[in-house]
mmCIF file of C-alpha atoms in Angstrom:
data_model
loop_
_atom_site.group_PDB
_atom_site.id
_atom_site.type_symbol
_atom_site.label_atom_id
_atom_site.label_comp_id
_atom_site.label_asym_id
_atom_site.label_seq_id
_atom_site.Cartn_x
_atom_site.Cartn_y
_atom_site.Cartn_z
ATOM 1 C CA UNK A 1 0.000 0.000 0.000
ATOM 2 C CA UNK A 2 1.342 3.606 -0.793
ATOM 3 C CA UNK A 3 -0.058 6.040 1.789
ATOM 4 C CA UNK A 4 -0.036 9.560 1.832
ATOM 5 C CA UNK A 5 -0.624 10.356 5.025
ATOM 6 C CA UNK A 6 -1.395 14.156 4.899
ATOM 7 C CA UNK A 7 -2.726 16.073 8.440
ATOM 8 C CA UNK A 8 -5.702 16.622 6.886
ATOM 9 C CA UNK A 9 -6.780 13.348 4.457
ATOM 10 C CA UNK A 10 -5.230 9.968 3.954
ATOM 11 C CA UNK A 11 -4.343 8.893 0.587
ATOM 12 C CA UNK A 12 -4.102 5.342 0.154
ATOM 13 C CA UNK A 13 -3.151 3.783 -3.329
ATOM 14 C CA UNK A 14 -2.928 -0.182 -4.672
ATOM 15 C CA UNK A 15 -2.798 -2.395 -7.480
ATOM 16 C CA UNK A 16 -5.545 -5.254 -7.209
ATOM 17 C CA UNK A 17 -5.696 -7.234 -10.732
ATOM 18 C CA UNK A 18 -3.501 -4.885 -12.503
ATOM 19 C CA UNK A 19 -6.075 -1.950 -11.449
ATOM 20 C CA UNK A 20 -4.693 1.285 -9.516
ATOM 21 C CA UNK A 21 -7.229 2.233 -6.673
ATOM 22 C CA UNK A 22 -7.058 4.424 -4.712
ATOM 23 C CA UNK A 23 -9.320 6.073 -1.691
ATOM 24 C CA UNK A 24 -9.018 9.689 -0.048
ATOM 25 C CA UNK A 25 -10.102 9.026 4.068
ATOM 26 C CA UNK A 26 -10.771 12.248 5.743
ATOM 27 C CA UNK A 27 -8.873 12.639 9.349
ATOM 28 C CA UNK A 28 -11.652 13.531 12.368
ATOM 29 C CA UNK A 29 -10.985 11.894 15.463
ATOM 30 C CA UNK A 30 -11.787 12.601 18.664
ATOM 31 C CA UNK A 31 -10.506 10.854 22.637
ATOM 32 C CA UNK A 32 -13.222 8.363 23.935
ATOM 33 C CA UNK A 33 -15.322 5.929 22.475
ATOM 34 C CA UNK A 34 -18.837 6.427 20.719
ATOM 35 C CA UNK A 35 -21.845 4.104 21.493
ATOM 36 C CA UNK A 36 -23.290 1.495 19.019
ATOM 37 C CA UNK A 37 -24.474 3.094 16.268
ATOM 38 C CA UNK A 38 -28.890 2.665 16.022
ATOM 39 C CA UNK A 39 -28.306 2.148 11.919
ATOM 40 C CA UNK A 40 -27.103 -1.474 11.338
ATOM 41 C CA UNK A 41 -25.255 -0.693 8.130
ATOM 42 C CA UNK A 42 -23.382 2.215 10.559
ATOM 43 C CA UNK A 43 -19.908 0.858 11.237
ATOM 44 C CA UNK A 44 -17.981 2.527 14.916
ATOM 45 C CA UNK A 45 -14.631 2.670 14.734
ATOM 46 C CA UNK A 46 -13.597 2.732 18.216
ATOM 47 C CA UNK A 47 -9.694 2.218 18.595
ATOM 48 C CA UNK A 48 -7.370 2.114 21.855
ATOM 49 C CA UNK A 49 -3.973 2.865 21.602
ATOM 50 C CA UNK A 50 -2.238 2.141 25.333
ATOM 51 C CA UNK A 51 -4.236 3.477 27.396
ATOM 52 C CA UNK A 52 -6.187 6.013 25.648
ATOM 53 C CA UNK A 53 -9.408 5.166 23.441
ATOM 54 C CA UNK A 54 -10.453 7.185 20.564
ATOM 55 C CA UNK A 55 -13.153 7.081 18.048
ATOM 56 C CA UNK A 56 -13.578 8.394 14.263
ATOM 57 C CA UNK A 57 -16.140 10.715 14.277
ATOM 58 C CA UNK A 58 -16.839 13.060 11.331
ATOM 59 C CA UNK A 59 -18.470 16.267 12.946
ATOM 60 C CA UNK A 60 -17.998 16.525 16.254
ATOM 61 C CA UNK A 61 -16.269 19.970 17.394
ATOM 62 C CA UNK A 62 -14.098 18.393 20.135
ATOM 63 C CA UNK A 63 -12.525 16.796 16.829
ATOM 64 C CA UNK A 64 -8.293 16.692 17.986
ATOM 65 C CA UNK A 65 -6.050 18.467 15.610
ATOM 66 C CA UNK A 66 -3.805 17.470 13.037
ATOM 67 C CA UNK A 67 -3.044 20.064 11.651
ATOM 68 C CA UNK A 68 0.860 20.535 13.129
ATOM 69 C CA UNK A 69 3.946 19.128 12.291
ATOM 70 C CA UNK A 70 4.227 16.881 15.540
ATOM 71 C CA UNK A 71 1.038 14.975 13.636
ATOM 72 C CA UNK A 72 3.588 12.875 11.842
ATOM 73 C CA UNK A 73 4.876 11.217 14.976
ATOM 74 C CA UNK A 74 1.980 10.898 17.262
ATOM 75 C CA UNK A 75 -1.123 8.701 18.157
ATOM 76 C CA UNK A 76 -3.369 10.494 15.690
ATOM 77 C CA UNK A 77 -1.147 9.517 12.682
ATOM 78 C CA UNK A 78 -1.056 6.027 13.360
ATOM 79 C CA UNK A 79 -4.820 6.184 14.052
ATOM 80 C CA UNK A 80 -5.101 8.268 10.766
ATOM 81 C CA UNK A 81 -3.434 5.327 8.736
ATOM 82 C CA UNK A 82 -4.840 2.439 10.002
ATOM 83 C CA UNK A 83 -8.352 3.908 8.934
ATOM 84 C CA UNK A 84 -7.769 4.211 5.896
ATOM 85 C CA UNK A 85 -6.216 1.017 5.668
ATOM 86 C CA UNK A 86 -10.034 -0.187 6.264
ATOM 87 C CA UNK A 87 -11.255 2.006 4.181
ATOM 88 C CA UNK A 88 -10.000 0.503 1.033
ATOM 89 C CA UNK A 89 -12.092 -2.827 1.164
ATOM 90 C CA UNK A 90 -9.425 -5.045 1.342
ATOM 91 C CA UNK A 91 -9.720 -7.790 3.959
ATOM 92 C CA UNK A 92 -7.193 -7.059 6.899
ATOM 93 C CA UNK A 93 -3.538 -8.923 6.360
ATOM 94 C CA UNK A 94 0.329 -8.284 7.117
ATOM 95 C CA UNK A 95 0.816 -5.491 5.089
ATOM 96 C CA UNK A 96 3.686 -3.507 3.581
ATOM 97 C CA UNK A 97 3.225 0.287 3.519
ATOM 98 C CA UNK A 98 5.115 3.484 1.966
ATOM 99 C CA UNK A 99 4.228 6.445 3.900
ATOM 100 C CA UNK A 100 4.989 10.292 3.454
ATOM 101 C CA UNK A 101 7.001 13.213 5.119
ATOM 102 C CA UNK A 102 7.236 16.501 4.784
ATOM 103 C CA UNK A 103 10.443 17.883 3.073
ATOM 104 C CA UNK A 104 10.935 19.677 6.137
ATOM 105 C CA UNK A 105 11.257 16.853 8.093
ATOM 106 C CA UNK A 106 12.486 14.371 5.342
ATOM 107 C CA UNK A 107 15.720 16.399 4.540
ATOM 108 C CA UNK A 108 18.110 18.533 7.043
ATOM 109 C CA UNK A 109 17.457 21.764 6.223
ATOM 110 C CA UNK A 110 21.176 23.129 6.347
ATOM 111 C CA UNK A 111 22.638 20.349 3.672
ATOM 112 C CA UNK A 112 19.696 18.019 2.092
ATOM 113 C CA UNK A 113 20.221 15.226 3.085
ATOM 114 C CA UNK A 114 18.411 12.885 4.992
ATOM 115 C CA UNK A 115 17.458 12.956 8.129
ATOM 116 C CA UNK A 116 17.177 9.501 9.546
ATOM 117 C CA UNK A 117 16.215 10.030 12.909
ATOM 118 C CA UNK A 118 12.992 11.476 11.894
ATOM 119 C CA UNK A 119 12.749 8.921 9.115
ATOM 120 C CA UNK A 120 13.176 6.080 11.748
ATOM 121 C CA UNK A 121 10.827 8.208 14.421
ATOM 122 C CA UNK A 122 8.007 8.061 11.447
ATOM 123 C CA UNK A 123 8.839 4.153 11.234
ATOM 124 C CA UNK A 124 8.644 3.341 14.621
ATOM 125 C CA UNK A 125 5.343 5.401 15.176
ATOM 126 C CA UNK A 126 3.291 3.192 12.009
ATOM 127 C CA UNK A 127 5.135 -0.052 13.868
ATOM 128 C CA UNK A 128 3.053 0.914 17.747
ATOM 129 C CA UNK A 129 0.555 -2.004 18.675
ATOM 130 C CA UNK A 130 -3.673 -0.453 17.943
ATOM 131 C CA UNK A 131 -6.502 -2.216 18.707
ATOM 132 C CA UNK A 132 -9.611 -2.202 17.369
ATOM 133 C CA UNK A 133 -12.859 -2.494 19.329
ATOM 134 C CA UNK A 134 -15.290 -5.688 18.285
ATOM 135 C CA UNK A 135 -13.087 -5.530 14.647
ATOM 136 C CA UNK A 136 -9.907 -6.343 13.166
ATOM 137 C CA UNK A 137 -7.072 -4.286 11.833
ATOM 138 C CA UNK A 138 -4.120 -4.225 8.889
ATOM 139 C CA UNK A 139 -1.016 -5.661 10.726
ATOM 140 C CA UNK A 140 1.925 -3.395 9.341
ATOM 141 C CA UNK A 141 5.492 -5.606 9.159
ATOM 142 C CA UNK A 142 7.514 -3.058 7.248
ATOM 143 C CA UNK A 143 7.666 0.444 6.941
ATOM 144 C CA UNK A 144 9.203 2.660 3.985
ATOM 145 C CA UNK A 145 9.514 6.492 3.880
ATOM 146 C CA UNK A 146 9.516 8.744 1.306
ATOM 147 C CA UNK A 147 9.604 12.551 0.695
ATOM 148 C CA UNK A 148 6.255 14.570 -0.064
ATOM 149 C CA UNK A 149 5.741 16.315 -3.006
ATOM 150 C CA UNK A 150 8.459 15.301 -6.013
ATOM 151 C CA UNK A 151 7.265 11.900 -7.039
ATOM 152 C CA UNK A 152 3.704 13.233 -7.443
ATOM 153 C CA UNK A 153 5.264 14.531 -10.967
ATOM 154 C CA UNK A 154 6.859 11.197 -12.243
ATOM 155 C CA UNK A 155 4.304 9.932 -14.500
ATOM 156 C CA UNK A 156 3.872 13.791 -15.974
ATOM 157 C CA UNK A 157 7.255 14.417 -16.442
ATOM 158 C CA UNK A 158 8.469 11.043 -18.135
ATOM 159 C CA UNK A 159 7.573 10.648 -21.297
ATOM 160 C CA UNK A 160 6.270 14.500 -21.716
ATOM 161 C CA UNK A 161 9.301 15.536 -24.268
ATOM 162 C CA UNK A 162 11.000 18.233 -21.864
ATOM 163 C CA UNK A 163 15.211 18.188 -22.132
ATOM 164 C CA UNK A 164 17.859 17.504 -20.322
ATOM 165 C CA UNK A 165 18.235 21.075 -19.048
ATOM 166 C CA UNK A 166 14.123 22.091 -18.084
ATOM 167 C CA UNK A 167 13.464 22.797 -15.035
ATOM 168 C CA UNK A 168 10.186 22.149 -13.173
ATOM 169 C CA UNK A 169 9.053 23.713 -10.271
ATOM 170 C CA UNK A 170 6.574 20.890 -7.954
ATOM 171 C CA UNK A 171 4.497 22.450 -5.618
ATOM 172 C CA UNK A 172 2.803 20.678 -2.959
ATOM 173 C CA UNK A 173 0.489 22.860 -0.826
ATOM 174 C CA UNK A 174 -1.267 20.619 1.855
ATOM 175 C CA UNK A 175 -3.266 20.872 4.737
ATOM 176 C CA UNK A 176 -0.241 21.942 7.630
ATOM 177 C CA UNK A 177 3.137 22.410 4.817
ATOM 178 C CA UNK A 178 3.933 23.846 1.919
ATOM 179 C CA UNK A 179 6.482 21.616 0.183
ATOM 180 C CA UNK A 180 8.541 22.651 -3.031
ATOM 181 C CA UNK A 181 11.582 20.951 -5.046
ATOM 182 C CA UNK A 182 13.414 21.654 -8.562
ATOM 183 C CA UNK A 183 13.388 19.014 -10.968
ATOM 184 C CA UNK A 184 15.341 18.577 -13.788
ATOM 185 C CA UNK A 185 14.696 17.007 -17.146
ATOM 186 C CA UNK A 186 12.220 13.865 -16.903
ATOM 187 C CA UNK A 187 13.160 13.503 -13.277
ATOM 188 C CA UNK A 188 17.207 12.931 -14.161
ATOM 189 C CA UNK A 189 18.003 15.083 -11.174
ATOM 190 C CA UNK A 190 16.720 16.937 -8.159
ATOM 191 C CA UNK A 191 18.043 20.371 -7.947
ATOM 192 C CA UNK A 192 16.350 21.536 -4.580
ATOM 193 C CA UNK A 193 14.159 21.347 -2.231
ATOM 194 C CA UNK A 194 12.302 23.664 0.021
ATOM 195 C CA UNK A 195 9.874 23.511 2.715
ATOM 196 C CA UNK A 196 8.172 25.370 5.419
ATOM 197 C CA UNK A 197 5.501 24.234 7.755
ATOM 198 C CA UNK A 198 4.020 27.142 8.782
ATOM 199 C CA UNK A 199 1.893 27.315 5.519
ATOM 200 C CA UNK A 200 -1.068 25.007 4.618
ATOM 201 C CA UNK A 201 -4.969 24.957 4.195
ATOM 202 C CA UNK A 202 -5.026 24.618 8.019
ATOM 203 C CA UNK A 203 -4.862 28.403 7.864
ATOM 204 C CA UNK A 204 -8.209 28.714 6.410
ATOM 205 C CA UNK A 205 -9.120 25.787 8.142
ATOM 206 C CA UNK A 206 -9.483 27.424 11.534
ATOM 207 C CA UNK A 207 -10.569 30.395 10.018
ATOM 208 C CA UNK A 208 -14.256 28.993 8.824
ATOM 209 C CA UNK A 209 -14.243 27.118 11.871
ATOM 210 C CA UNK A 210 -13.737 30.319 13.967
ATOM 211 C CA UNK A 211 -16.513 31.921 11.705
ATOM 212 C CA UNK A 212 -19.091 28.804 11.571
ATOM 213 C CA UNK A 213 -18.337 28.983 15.539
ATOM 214 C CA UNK A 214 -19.579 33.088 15.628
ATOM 215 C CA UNK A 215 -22.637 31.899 13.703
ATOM 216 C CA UNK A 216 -23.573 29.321 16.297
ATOM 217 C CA UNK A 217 -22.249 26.175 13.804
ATOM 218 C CA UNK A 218 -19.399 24.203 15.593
ATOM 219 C CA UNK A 219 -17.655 22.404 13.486
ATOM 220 C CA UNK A 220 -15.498 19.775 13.479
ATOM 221 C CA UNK A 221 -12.067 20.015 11.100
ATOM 222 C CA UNK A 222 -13.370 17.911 8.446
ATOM 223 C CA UNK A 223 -17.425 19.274 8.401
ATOM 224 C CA UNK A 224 -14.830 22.952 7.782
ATOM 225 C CA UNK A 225 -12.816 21.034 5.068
ATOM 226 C CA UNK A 226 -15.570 20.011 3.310
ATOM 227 C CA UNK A 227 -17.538 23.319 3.589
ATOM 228 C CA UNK A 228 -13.929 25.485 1.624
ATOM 229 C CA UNK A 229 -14.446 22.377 -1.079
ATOM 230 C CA UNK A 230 -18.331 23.411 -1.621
ATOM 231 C CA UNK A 231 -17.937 26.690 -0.976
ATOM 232 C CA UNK A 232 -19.920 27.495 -4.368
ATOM 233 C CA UNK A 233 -22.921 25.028 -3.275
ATOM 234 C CA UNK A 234 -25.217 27.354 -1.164
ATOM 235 C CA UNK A 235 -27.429 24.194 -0.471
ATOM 236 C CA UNK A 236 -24.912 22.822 1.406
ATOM 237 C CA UNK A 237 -23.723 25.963 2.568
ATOM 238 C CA UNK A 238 -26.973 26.561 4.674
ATOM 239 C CA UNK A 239 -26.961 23.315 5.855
ATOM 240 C CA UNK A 240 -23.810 23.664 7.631
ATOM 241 C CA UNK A 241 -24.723 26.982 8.952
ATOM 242 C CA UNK A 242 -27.181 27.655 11.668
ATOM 243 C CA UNK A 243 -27.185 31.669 11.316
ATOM 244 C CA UNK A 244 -28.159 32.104 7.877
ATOM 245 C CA UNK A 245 -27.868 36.543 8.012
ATOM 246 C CA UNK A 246 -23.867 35.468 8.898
ATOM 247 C CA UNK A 247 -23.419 33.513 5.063
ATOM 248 C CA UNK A 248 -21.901 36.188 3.667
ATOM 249 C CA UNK A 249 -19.391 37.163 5.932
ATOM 250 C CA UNK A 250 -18.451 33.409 6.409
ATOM 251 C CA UNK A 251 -17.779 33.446 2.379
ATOM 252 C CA UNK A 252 -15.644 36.660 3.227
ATOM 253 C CA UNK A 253 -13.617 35.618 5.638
ATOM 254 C CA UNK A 254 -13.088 32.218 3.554
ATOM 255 C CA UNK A 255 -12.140 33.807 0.420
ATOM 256 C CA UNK A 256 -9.990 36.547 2.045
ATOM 257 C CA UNK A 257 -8.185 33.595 3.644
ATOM 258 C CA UNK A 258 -7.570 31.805 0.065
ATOM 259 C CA UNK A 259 -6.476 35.084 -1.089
ATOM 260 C CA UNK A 260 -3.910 35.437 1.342
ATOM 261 C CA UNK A 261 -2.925 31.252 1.143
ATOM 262 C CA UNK A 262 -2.104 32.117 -2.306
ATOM 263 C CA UNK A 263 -0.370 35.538 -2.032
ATOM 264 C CA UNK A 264 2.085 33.515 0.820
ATOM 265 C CA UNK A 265 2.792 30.359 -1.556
ATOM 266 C CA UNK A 266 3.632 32.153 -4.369
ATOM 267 C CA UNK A 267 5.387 34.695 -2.204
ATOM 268 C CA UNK A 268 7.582 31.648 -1.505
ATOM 269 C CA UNK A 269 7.731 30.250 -5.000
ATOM 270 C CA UNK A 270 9.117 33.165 -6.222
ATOM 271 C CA UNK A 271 11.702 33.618 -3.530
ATOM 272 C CA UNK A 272 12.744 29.829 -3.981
ATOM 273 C CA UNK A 273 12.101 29.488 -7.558
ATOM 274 C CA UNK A 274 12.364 32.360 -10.069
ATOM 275 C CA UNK A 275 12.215 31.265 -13.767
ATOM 276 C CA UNK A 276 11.288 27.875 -13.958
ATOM 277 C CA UNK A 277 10.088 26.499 -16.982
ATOM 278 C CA UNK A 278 7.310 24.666 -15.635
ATOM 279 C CA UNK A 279 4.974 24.506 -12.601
ATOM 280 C CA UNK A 280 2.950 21.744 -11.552
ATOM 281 C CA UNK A 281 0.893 21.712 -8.119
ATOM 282 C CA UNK A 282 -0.487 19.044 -6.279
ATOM 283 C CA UNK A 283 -1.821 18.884 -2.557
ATOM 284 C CA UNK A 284 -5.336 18.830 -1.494
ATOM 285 C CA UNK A 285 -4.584 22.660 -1.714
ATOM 286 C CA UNK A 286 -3.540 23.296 -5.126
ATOM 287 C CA UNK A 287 -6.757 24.056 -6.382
ATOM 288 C CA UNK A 288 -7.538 26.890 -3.675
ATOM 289 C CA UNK A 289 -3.573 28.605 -5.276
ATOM 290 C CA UNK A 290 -3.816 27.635 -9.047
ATOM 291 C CA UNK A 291 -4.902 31.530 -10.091
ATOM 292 C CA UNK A 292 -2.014 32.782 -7.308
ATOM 293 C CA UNK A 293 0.419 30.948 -8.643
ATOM 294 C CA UNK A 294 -0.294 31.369 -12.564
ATOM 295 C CA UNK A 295 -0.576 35.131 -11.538
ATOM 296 C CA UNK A 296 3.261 34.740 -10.089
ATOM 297 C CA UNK A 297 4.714 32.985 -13.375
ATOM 298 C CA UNK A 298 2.348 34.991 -16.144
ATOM 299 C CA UNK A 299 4.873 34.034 -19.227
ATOM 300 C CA UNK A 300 4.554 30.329 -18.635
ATOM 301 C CA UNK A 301 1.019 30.119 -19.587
ATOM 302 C CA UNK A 302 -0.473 26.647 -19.754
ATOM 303 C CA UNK A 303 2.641 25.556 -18.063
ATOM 304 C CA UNK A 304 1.429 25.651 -14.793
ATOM 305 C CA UNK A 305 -0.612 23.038 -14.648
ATOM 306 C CA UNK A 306 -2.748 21.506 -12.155
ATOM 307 C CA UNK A 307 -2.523 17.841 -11.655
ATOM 308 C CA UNK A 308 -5.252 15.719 -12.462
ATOM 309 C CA UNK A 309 -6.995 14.463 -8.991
ATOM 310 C CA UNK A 310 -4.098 16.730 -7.271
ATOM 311 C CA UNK A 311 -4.832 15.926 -3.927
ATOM 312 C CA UNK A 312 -4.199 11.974 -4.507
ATOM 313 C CA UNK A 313 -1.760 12.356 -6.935
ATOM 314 C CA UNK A 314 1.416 11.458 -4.403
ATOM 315 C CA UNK A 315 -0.035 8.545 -3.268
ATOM 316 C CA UNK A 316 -0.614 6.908 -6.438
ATOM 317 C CA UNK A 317 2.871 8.227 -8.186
ATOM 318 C CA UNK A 318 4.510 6.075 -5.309
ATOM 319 C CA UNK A 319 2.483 3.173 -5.505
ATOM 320 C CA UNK A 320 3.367 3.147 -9.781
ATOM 321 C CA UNK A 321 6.608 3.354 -8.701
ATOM 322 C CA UNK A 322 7.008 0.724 -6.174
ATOM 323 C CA UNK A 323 5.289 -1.987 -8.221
ATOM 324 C CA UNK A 324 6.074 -4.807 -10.390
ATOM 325 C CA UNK A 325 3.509 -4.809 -13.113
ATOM 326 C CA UNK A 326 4.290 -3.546 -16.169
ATOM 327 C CA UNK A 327 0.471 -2.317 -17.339
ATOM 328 C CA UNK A 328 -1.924 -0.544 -15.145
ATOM 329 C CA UNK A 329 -5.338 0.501 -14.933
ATOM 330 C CA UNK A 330 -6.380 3.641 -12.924
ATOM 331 C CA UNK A 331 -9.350 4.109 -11.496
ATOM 332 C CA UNK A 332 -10.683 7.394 -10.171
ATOM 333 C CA UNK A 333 -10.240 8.172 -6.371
ATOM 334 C CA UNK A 334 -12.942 7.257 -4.181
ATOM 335 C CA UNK A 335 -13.889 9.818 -0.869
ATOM 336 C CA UNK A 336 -14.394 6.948 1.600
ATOM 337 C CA UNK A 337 -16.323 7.407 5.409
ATOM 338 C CA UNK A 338 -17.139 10.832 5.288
ATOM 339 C CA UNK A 339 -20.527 10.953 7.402
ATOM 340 C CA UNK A 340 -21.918 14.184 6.790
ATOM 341 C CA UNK A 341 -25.183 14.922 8.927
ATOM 342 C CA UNK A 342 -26.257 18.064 7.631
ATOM 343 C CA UNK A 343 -28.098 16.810 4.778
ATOM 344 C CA UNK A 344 -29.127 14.141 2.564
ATOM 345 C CA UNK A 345 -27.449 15.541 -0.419
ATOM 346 C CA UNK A 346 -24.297 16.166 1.272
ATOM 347 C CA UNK A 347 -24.859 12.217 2.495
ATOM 348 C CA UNK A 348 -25.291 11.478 -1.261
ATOM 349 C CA UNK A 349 -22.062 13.173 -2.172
ATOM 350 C CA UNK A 350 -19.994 11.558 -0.028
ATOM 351 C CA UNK A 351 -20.999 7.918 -1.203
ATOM 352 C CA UNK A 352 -19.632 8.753 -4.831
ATOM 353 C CA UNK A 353 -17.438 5.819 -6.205
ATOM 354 C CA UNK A 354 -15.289 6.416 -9.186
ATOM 355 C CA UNK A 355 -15.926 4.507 -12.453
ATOM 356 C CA UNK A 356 -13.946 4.286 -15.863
ATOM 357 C CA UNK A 357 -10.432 3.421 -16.378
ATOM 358 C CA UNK A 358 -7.639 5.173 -18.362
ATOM 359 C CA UNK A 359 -4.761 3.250 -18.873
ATOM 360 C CA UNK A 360 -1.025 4.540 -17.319
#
């Protein structure tokens, strides 16, 4: 299994029968455990890790953060991971996984080069003994770690005609870093990398939650993930909020907050990369920047491009890379256990299963 295992979703890609799936499982968790749910087909997910016992559960507002750097370490990524492990439908086995860090934490910052006591503190985390309440889980035997960001480009860059001398510019905005690195050619070299964890979506984030909160709408981190996505859907926008007269300066505050995401990354593109010859972004944020960054490089044109299925792009990049089979099928990413409780349209939404195949 390659897992992207971002602060804010979990992207989880495999081969089954020379098919590429892959499914995107939203983080919420929160400490204790939640009762039996009064819908049969309702699965709990009640874990225990030690002596602690925490439950996935999509819109509470006492939903624990992930949205720091410290995420990649703790009990709330290994909870995070073994989720979506059950998410993807396969029946629970030993399992191999490739997870994700941050360049920031991937690579000392003063020569490149790995750091491989924060590699081996990510390893050790995914290794920890979970359990499971009334259900069984993935048992992980081997860890692998890669850098965020750069391989979501492979497949785009090989084969795609550049020279030996191009330079492309990957940007990776997700939900708690912004990670950026240099490559040149069809991936013959890296040139450099750059990375700063102070800048994510998390910074709009908590500012819808603060605003949902002023218009008496708690909301959990995922409920306010899922509201920046469908901004544009006012159906679904009422149903999340409770003060209706407070709509438009929730939009306000949301889009002033996606301005200023945007000014920041391509503040920093610019600073770390002046005259590429190609952008690509990926990153459950790289939709929310796309306009900030084209703005930044205005001669490249349609050479900033945005990804197809950004936000899952990593995940599957490192699972194409990592197998053995020589054709493969891709099918579209699937949004798995999202319980939204605001409406049955939203509940509709979130059931959505890719279909169709394009061949790799």
């Amino acid at each position: 299994m390659a897992i992207d295992d971002g602060s804010t979703n979990v992207k989880v890609s495999w081969i089954d029968n020379k098919t590429l799936k892959t499914i995107i499982s939203p983080n919420s968790f929160r400490k204790d455990w939640k009762s039996a749910a009064l819908r049969k087909d309702k699965k709990i997910y009640n874990y225990e890790i030690g002596n602690t016992k925490y439950t996935y559960d999509a819109t509470s507002d006492k939903s624990l953060a992930t949205t720091h750097v410290e995420y990649q370490y703790d009990d709330l990524n290994l909870l995070s991971v073994h989720h979506a492990l059950l998410q993807t439908g396969v029946a629970p086995c030993d399992v191999a996984i490739t997870v994700t860090l941050p360049i920031t934490e991937f690579y000392h910052p003063d020569d490149c080069q790995r750091n491989e006591e924060k590699i081996e503190k990510k390893r050790r985390n995914l290794l920890r003994a979970i359990s499971l309440n009334k259900g069984e889980l993935f048992n992980i035997v081997s860890v692998e770690v890669m850098p965020e960001s750069l391989p979501a480009a492979l497949s785009r860059l090989i084969g795609s005609g550049c020279n030996e001398f191009t330079k492309t510019l990957v940007i990776d905005c997700g939900g708690t870093t912004l990670d950026m690195g240099i490559i040149v050619g069809e991936f013959d070299d890296v040139s450099d990398v750059y990375g700063n964890n102070e800048i994510g979506v998390s910074m709009v984030t908590d500012a819808v939650r603060k605003a949902l909160a002023a218009a008496d709408s708690d909301s959990s981190y995922l409920v306010a993930n899922e509201f920046i996505k469908r901004r544009h859907d006012m159906g679904f926008v009422r149903d999340v909020v409770n003060d209706e007269s407070q709509i438009p300066k929730i939009l306000e505050k949301m889009q002033n907050k996606i301005d200023e995401l945007g000014s920041q990354v391509a503040h920093e593109a610019k600073k770390f990369a002046k005259n590429p010859n190609r952008v690509y972004l990926v990153g459950g944020g790289a939709s929310l920047i796309f306009d900030a960054i084209k703005a930044a490089y205005p001669t490249l044109g349609e050479r900033v491009e945005l990804l197809d299925d950004a936000q899952s792009a990593l995940a599957r990049e490192i699972c194409l890379y990592t197998t053995e089979e020589e054709e493969v099928y891709r099918e579209a990413p699937q949004l798995a256990e999202v319980a939204d409780e605001y409406s049955a349209q939203a509940h509709d939404l979130l059931h959505l299963h890719g279909s169709g195949c394009a061949g790799v």
